[in-house]
Coordinates of C-alpha atoms and ligand atoms in Angstrom, one line a residue:
X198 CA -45.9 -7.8 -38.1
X199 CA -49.9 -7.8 -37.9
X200 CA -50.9 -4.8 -35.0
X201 CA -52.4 -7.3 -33.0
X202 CA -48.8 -8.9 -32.4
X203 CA -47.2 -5.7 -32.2
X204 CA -49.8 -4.4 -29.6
X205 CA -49.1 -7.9 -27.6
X206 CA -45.3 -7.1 -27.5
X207 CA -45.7 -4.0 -26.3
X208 CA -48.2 -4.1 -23.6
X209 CA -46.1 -7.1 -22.4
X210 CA -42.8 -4.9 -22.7
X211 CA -45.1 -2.2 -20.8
X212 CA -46.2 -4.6 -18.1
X213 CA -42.7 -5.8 -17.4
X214 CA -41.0 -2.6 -17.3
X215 CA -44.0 -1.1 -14.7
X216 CA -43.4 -4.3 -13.2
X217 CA -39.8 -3.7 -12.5
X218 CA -40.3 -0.2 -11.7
X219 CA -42.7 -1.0 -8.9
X220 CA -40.0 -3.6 -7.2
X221 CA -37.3 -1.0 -7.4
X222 CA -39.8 2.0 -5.7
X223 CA -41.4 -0.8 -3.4
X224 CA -39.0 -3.2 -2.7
X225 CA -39.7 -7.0 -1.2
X226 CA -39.9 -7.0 2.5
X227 CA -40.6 -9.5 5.5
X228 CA -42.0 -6.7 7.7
X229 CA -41.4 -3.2 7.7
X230 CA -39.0 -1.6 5.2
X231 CA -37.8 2.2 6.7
X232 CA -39.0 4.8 5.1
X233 CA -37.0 6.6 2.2
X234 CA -37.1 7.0 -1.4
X235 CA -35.4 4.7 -4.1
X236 CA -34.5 7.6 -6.5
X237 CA -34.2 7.0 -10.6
X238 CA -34.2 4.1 -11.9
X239 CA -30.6 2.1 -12.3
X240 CA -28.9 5.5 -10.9
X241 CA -30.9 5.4 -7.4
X242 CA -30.1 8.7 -5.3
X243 CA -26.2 8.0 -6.5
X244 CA -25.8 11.8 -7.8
X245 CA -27.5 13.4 -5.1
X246 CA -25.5 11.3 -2.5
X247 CA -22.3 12.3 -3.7
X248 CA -23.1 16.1 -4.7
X249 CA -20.0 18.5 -3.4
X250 CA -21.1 20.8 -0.4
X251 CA -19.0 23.1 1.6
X252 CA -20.3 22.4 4.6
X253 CA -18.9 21.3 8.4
X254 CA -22.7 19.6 9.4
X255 CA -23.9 16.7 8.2
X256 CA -24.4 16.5 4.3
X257 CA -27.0 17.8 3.7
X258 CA -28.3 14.2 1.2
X259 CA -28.5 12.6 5.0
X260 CA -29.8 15.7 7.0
X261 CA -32.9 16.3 4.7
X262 CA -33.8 12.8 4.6
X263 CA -33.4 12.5 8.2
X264 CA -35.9 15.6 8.8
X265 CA -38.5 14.0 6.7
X266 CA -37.9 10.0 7.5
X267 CA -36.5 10.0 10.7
X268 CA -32.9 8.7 11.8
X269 CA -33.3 5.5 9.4
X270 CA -34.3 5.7 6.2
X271 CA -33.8 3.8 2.9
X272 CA -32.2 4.9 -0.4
X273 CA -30.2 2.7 -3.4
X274 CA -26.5 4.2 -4.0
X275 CA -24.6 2.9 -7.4
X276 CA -27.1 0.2 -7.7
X277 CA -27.7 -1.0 -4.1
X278 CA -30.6 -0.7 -1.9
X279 CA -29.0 1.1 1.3
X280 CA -30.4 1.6 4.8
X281 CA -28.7 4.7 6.2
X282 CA -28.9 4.8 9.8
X283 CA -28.4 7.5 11.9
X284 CA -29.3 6.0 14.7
X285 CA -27.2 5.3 17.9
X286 CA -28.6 2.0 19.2
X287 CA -28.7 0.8 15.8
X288 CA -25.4 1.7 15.0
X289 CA -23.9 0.3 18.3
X290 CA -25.6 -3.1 17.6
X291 CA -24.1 -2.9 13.7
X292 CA -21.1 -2.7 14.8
X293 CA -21.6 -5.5 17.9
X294 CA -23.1 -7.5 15.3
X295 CA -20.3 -7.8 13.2
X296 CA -20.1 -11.5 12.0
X297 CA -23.5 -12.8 13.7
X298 CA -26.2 -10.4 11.1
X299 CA -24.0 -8.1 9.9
X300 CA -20.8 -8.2 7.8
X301 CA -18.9 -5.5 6.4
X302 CA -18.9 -4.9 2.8
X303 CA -17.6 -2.1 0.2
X304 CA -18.9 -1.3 -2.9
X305 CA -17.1 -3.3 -6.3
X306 CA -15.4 -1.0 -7.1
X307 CA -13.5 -0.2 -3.8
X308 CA -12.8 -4.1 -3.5
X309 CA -11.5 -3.8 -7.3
X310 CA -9.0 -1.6 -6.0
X311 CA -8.1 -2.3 -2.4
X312 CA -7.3 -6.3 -3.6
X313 CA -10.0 -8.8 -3.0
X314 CA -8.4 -9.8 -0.2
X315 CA -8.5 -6.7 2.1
X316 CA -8.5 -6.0 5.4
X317 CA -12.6 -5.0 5.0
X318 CA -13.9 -7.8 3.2
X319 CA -12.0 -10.2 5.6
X320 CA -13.9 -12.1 8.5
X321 CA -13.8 -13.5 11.6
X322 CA -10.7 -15.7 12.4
X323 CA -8.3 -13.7 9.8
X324 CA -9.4 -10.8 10.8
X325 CA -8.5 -11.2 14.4
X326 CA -4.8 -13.0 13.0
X327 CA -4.2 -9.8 11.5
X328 CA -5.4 -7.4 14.3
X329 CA -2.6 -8.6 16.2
X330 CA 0.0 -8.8 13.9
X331 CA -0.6 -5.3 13.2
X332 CA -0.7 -4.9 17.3
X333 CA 2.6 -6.5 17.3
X334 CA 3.9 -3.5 15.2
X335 CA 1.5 -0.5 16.1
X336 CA 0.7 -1.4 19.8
X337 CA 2.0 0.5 22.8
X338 CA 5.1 -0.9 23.3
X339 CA 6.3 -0.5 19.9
X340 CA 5.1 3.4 19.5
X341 CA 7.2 3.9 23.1
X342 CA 10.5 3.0 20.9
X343 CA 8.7 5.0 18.1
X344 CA 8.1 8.3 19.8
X345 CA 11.8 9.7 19.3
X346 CA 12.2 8.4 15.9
X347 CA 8.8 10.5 15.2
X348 CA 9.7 13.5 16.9
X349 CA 13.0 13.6 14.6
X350 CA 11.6 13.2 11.4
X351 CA 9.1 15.7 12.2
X352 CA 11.2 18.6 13.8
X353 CA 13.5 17.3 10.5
X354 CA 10.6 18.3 7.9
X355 CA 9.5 21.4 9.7
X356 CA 12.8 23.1 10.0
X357 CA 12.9 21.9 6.0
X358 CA 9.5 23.2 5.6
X359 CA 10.2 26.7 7.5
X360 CA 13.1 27.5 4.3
X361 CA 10.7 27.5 1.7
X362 CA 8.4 30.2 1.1
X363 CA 5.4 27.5 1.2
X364 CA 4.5 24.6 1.8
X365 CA 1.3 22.6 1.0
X366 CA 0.5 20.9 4.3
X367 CA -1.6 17.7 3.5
X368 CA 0.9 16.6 0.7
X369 CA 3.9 17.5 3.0
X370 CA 2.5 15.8 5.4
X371 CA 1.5 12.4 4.0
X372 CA 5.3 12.7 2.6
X373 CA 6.1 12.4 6.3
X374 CA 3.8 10.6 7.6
X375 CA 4.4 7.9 4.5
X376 CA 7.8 7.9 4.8
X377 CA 7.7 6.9 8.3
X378 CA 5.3 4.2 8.0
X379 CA 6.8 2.9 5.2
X380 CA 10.1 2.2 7.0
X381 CA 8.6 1.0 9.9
X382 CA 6.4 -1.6 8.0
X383 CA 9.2 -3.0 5.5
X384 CA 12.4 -0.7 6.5
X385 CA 11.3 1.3 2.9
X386 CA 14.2 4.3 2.3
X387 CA 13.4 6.7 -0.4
X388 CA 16.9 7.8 -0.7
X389 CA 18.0 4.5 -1.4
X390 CA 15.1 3.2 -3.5
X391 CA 15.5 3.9 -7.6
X392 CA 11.6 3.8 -7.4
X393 CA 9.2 5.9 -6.0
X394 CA 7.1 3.9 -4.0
X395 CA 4.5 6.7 -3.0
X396 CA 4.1 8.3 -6.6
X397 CA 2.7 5.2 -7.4
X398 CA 0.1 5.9 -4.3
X399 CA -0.6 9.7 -5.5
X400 CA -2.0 8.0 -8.8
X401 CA -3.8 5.2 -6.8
X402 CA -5.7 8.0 -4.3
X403 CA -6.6 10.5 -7.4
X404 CA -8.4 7.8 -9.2
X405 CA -10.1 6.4 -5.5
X406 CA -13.2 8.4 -5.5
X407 CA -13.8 8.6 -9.2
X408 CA -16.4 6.4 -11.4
X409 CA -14.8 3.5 -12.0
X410 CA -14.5 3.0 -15.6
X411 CA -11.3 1.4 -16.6
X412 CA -10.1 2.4 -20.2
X413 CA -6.8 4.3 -21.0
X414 CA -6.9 7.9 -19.7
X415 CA -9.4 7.8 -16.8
X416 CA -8.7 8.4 -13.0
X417 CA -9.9 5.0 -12.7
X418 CA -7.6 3.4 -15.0
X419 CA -4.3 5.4 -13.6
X420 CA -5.2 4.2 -9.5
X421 CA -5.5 0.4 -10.7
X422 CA -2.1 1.0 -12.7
X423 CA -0.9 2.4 -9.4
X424 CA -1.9 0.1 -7.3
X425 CA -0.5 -2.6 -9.8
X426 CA 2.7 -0.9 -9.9
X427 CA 2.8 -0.1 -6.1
X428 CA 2.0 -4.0 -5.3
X429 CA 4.6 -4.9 -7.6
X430 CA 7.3 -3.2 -6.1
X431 CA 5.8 -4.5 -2.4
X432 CA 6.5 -8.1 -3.6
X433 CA 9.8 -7.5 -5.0
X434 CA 11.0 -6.2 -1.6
X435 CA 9.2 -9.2 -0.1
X436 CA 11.2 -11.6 -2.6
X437 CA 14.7 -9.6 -1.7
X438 CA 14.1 -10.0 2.0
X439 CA 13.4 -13.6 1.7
X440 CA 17.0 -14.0 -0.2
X441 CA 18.5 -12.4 1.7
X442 CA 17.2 -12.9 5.4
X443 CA 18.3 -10.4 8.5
X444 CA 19.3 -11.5 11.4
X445 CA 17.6 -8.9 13.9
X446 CA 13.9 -9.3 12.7
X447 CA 12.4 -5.6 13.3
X448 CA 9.6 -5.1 10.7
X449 CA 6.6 -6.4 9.0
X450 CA 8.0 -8.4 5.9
X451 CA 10.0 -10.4 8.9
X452 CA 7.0 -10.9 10.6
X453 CA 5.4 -11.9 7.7
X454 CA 8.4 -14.2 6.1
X455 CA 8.3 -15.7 9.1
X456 CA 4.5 -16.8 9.7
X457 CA 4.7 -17.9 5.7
X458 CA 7.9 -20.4 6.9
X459 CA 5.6 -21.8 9.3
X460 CA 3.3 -25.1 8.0
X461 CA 0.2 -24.4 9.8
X462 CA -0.2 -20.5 9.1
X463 CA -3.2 -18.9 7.6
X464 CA -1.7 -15.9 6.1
X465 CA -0.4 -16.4 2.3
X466 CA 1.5 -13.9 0.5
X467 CA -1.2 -12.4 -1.6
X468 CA -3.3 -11.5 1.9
X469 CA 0.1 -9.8 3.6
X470 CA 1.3 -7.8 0.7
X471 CA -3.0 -6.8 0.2
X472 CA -3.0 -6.0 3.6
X473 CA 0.6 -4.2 4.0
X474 CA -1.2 -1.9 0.5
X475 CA -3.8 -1.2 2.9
X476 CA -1.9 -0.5 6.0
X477 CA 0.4 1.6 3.9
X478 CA -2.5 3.6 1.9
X479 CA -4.6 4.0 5.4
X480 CA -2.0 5.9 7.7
X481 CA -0.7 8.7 5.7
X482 CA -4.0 9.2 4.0
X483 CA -6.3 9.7 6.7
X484 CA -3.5 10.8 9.4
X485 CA -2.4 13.8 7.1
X486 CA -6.2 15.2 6.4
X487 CA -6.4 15.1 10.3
X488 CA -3.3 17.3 11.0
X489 CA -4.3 19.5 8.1
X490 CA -7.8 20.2 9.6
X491 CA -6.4 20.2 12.8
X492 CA -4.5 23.8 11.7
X493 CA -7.3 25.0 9.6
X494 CA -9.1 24.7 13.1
X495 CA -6.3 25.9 15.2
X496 CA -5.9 29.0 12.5
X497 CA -9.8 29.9 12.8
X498 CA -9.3 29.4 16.9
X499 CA -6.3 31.4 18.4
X500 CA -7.8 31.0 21.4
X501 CA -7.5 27.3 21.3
X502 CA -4.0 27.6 19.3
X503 CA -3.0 29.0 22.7
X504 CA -4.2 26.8 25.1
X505 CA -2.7 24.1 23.4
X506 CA 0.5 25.9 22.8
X507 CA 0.7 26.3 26.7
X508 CA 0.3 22.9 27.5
X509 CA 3.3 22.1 25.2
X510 CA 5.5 24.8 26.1
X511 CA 5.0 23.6 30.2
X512 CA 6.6 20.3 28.6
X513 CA 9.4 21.5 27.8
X514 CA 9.8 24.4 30.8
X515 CA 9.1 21.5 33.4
X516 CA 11.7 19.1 31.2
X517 CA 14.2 18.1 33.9
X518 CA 17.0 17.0 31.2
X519 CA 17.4 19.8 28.6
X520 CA 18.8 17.7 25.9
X521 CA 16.6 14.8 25.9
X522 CA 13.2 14.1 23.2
X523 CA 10.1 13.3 24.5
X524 CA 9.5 11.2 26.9
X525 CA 6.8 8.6 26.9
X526 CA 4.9 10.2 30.2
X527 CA 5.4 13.5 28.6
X528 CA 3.7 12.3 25.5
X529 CA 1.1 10.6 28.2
X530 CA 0.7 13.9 30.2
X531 CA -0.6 15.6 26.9
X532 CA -4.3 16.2 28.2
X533 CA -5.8 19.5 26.3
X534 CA -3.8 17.4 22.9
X535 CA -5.5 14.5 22.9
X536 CA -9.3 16.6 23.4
X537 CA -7.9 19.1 20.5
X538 CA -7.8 15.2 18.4
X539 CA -10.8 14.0 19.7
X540 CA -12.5 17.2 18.7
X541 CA -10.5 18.0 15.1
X542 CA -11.4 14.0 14.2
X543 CA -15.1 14.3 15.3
X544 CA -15.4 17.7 13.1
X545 CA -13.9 16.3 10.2
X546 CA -15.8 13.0 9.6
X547 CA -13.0 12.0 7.2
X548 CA -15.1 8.8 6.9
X549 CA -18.9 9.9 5.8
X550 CA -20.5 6.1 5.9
X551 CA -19.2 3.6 6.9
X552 CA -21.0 0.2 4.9
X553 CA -22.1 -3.2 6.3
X554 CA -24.3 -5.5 4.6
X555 CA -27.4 -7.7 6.7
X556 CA -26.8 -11.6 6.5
X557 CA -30.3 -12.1 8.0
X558 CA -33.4 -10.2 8.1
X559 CA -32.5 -7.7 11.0
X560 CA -35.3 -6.4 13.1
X561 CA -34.8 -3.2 15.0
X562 CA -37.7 -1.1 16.7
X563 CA -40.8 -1.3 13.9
X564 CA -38.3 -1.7 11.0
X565 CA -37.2 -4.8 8.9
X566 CA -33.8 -4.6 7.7
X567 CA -34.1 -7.5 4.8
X568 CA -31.4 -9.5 4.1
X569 CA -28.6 -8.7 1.6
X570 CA -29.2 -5.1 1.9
X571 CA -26.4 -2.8 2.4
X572 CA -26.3 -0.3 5.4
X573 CA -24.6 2.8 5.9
X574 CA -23.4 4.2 9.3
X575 CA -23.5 7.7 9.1
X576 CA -20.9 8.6 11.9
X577 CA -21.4 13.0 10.9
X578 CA -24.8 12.5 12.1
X579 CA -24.3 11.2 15.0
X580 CA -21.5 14.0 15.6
X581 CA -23.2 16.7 14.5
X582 CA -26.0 15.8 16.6
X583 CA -26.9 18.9 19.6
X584 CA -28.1 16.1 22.1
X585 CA -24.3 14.4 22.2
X586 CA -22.5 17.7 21.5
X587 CA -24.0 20.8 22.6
X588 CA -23.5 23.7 19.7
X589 CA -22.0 20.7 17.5
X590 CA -20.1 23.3 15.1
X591 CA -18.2 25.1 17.5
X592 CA -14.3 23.9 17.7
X593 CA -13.9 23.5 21.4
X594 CA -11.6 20.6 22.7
X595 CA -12.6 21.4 26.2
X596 CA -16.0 19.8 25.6
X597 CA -14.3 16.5 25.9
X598 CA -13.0 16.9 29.9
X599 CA -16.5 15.6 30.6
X600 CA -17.3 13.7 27.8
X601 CA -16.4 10.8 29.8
X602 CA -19.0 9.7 31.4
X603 CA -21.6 10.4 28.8
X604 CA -21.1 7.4 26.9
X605 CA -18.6 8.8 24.7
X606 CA -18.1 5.4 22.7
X607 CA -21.4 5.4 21.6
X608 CA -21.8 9.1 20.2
X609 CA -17.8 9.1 19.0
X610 CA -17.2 6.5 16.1
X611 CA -14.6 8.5 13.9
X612 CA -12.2 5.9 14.6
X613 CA -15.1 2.9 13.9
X614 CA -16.7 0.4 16.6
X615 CA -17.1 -3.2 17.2
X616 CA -14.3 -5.2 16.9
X617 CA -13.0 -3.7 13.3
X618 CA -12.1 -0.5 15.3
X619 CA -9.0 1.2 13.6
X620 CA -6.4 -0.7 14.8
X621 CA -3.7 2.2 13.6
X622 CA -5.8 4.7 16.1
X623 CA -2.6 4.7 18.7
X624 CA -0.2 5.4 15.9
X625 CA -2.3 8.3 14.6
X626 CA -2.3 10.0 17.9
X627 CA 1.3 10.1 18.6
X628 CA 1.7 11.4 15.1
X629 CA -0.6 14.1 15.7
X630 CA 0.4 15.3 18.7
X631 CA 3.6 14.9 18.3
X632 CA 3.9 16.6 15.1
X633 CA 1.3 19.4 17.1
X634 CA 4.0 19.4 19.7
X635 CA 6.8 19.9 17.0
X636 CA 4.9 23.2 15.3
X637 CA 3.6 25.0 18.0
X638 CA 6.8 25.2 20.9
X639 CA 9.1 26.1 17.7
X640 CA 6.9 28.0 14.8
X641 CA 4.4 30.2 13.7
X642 CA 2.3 29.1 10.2
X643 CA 0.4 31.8 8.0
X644 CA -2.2 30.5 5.7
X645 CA -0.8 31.8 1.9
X646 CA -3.4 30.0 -0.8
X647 CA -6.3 27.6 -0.6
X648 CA -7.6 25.9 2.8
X649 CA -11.0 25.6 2.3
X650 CA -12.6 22.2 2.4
X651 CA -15.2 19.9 0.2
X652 CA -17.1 16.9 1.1
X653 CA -18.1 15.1 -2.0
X654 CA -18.7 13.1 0.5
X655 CA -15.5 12.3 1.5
X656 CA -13.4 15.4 2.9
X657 CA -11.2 17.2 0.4
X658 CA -9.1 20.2 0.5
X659 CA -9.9 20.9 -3.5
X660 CA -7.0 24.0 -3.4
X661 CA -4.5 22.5 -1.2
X662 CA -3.4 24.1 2.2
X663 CA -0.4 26.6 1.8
X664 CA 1.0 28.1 4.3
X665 CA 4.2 29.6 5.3
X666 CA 6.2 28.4 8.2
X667 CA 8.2 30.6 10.5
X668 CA 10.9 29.9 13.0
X669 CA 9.3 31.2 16.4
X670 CA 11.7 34.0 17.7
X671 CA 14.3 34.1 14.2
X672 CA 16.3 36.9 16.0
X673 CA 17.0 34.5 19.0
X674 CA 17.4 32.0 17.0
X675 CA 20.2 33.7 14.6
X676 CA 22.2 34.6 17.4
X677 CA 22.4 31.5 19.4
X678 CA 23.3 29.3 17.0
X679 CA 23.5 31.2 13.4
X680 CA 23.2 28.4 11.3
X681 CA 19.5 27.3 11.5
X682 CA 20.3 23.7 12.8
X683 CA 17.9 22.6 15.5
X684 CA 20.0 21.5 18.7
X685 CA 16.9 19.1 19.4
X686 CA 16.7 17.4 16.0
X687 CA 20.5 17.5 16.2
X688 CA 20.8 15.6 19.5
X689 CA 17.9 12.8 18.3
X690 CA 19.8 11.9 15.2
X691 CA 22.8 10.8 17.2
X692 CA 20.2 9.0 19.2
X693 CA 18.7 7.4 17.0
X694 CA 22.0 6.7 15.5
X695 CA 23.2 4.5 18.6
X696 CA 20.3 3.0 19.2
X697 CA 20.0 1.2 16.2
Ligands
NAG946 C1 -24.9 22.6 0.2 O1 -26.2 22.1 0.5 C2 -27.2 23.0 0.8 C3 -28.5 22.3 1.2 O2 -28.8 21.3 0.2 C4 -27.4 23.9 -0.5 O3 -28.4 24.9 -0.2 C5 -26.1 24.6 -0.8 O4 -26.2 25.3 -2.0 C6 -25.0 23.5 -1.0 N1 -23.7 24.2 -1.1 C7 -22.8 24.0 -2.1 C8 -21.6 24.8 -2.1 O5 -23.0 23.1 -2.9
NAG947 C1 -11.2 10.4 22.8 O1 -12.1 9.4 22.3 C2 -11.7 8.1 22.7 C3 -12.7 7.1 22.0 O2 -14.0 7.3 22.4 C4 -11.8 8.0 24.2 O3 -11.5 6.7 24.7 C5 -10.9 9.0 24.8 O4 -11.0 9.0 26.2 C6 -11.2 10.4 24.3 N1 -10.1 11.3 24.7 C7 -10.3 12.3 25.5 C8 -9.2 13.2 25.9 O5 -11.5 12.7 25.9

């Protein structure tokens, strides 16, 4: 090759490659692109965004670039350009949005894994058909049956829990938590099952938040054999249950057996068994990283541990029949409870960005959002922000008696906004508090290993939670009855029992 060609290849291969590198520092815009950096090359500011910290605040990948940018700013995660906003008004009109300029959106490899089919990646008209077929099952009149059958289970596990010398509390937890769900959504009894349907859930989670490379032996590889194995098992039972129908229809897969008899439905069986993965995956997940910070707060706060332990203990001194469970105004009258949520939920961010992608240009103050571009929602900013909660660090579910009228929905998003709001919030509170109403009138918990927590983003507990449960007053206990059972668990069961 003469030098003159060779010079020619290479200053073209030179121009191109500056040419590219300018686009990705200085991307195209109609207007006004936020401020920000791009990062490297093909990696963006990926590492940086997902670097481990220890800390309660916002992470610190969004808290520096908010000092220097402002509350908006522009970066490129795994290969995306991202606007991150931090910003209120802007997040209020992402989420009211939804469906006109904006329209939610995951990253591959999430969709890879959650089915293609998803609750998240599912619009308009479906998505409201399955809002309310998950109201049907989640909404209030179903948790009023529900609230016995959770206080049993609970004071069940606990009383198992206080034998053993420890217990880890987030795994124990999602066992419960799972458990429950599972046989509400498609009647699912672990006893009677020869598989395991949440092992196959543990493998699916470890592999969630890992790179998603999908060869033999990775964490990536092992949560899409879970999640091939646990969807397998889903559409079995779906197949049983359509050969051999019930009578009394009680739970999802009837729901769902019978919207597929009908002609004109929407819902296919691929979409129901995605979505009941999801459903499944969501509640014990996110529910069980709640109650677990919710006692690493309580443990660091006695003096909220005993406020709270009041209000329960009044329950039960001002119950006029002795013998009964909770009642649904009891569970109602739960004030300083549903703060201590409100606050544990808002402190934990378990969600750190919550992704939508623009379907127009979007403009907002001075700033062009362009089209196709993915934005983030950073709900820890706006929770960690002073101006909408004063000394945003300090545990104190009292802060929320006036919270009120301050325009709490726009500052509180840890359960989403817009219309895609959880629709499992309801259920998640009446398992918290009830399980919170379960530990504190009957035992005493002692932190024995791990409990210290890492964002990567996401919230982790890398060292688990053990602790060691106590029966309150053992001595009493001992004498009264001598043989550990608890009369209150004892008297639901037979409930229960009758009732179905
Ligand atoms: C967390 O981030 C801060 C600020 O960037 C840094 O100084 C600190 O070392 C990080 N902590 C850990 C445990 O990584
Ligand atoms: C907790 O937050 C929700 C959602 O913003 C709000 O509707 C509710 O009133 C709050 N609860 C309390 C006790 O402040």
């Amino acid at each position: 090759m003469s030098p003159v060609s060779l010079y020619c290849i290479v200053s073209i291969a030179v121009i191109m490659v500056t040419h590219w590198l300018y686009r990705w520092w200085n991307p195209k815009c109609n207007g006004n692109l936020p401020p920000g950096t791009m990062g490297w090359p093909l990696l963006g500011e990926t590492i940086q965004f997902f670097a481990p910290n220890r800390t309660w605040d916002t992470p610190p990948f969004v808290k520096e670039r908010m000092k220097r940018y402002g509350s908006i700013f522009r970066t490129n995660l795994v290969g995306r350009p991202v606007i991150v906003s931090t910003d209120p008004d802007l997040n209020y009109m992402i989420f009211q949005q939804e469906g006109q300029l904006f329209q939610s959106w995951y990253p591959d490899s999430f969709t890879e894994v959650f089915g293609r089919q998803n609750v998240g990646s599912l619009h308009g008209y479906m998505y409201k058909f399955l809002k309310n077929m998950v109201l049907y099952l989640f909404g209030p009149e179903s948790l009023k049956k529900m609230l016995n059958e959770v206080e049993n289970e609970a004071s069940k596990n606990l009383e198992k829990w206080a034998g053993q010398e420890s217990v880890e509390l987030k795994d124990a937890t999602a066992n419960l938590i799972f458990d429950l769900t599972a046989k509400k959504l498609i009647s699912y009894d672990p006893e009677e099952s020869s598989e395991n349907l949440r092992e196959n859930f543990v493998a699916f989670i470890q592999g969630l938040i890992s790179f998603p490379l999908d060869i033999p032996g990775t964490a990536y590889h092992k949560c899409l054999q879970g999640r091939k194995k646990a969807m397998k098992m889903l559409k079995n039972m779906l197949q049983e249950r359509r050969d051999n129908p019930r009578k009394v229809k009680t739970d999802f897969f009837d729901y769902v057996l019978d919207e597929l008899l009908r002609g004109d439905t929407i819902l296919t069986e691929a979409i129901a068994l995605d979505l009941m993965f999801v459903l499944l995956f969501a509640s014990f997940e996110t529910t069980s990283l709640a109650i677990t910070v919710a006692i690493k707060l309580l443990k660091d706060n006695p003096r909220v541990l005993q406020e709270l332990t009041e209000e329960h203990e009044n329950i039960l001194r001002n119950r006029e029949n002795k013998e009964s469970g909770l009642t649904w105004k009891e569970y109602k009258s739960m004030t300083y409870t549903f703060q201590l949520i409100n606050e544990t939920v808002r402190l934990a961010n378990i969600v750190p960005g919550v992704f939508r992608k623009a379907l127009k240009d979007v403009k907002y103050k001075d700033y062009t959002i362009p089209a196709g571009w993915a934005v983030m929602v950073c709900p820890p900013a706006v929770h960690m922000n002073p101006d909408n909660y004063k000394n945003p660090l300090e545990f104190n579910p009292s802060r929320w008696e006036r919270m009120e009228q301050r325009g709490a929905s726009k500052n509180f998003m840890a359960f989403g906004g817009g219309m895609r709001f959880c629709v499992g919030t309801d259920f998640t509170k009446v398992q918290m508090a009830v399980f919170l109403h379960c530990l504190v009138t009957k035992y005493r918990w002692r932190l024995v290993g791990g409990g210290d927590i890492v964002r990567t983003p996401g919230l982790q507990f890398p060292n688990g939670f053990h602790v060691e449960i106590t029966m309150k007053d053992e001595q009493n206990k001992d004498q009264i009855s001598g043989s550990g059972t608890n009369p209150l668990c004892e008297h639901n069961r037979i409930d229960m029992s009758s009732s179905t």
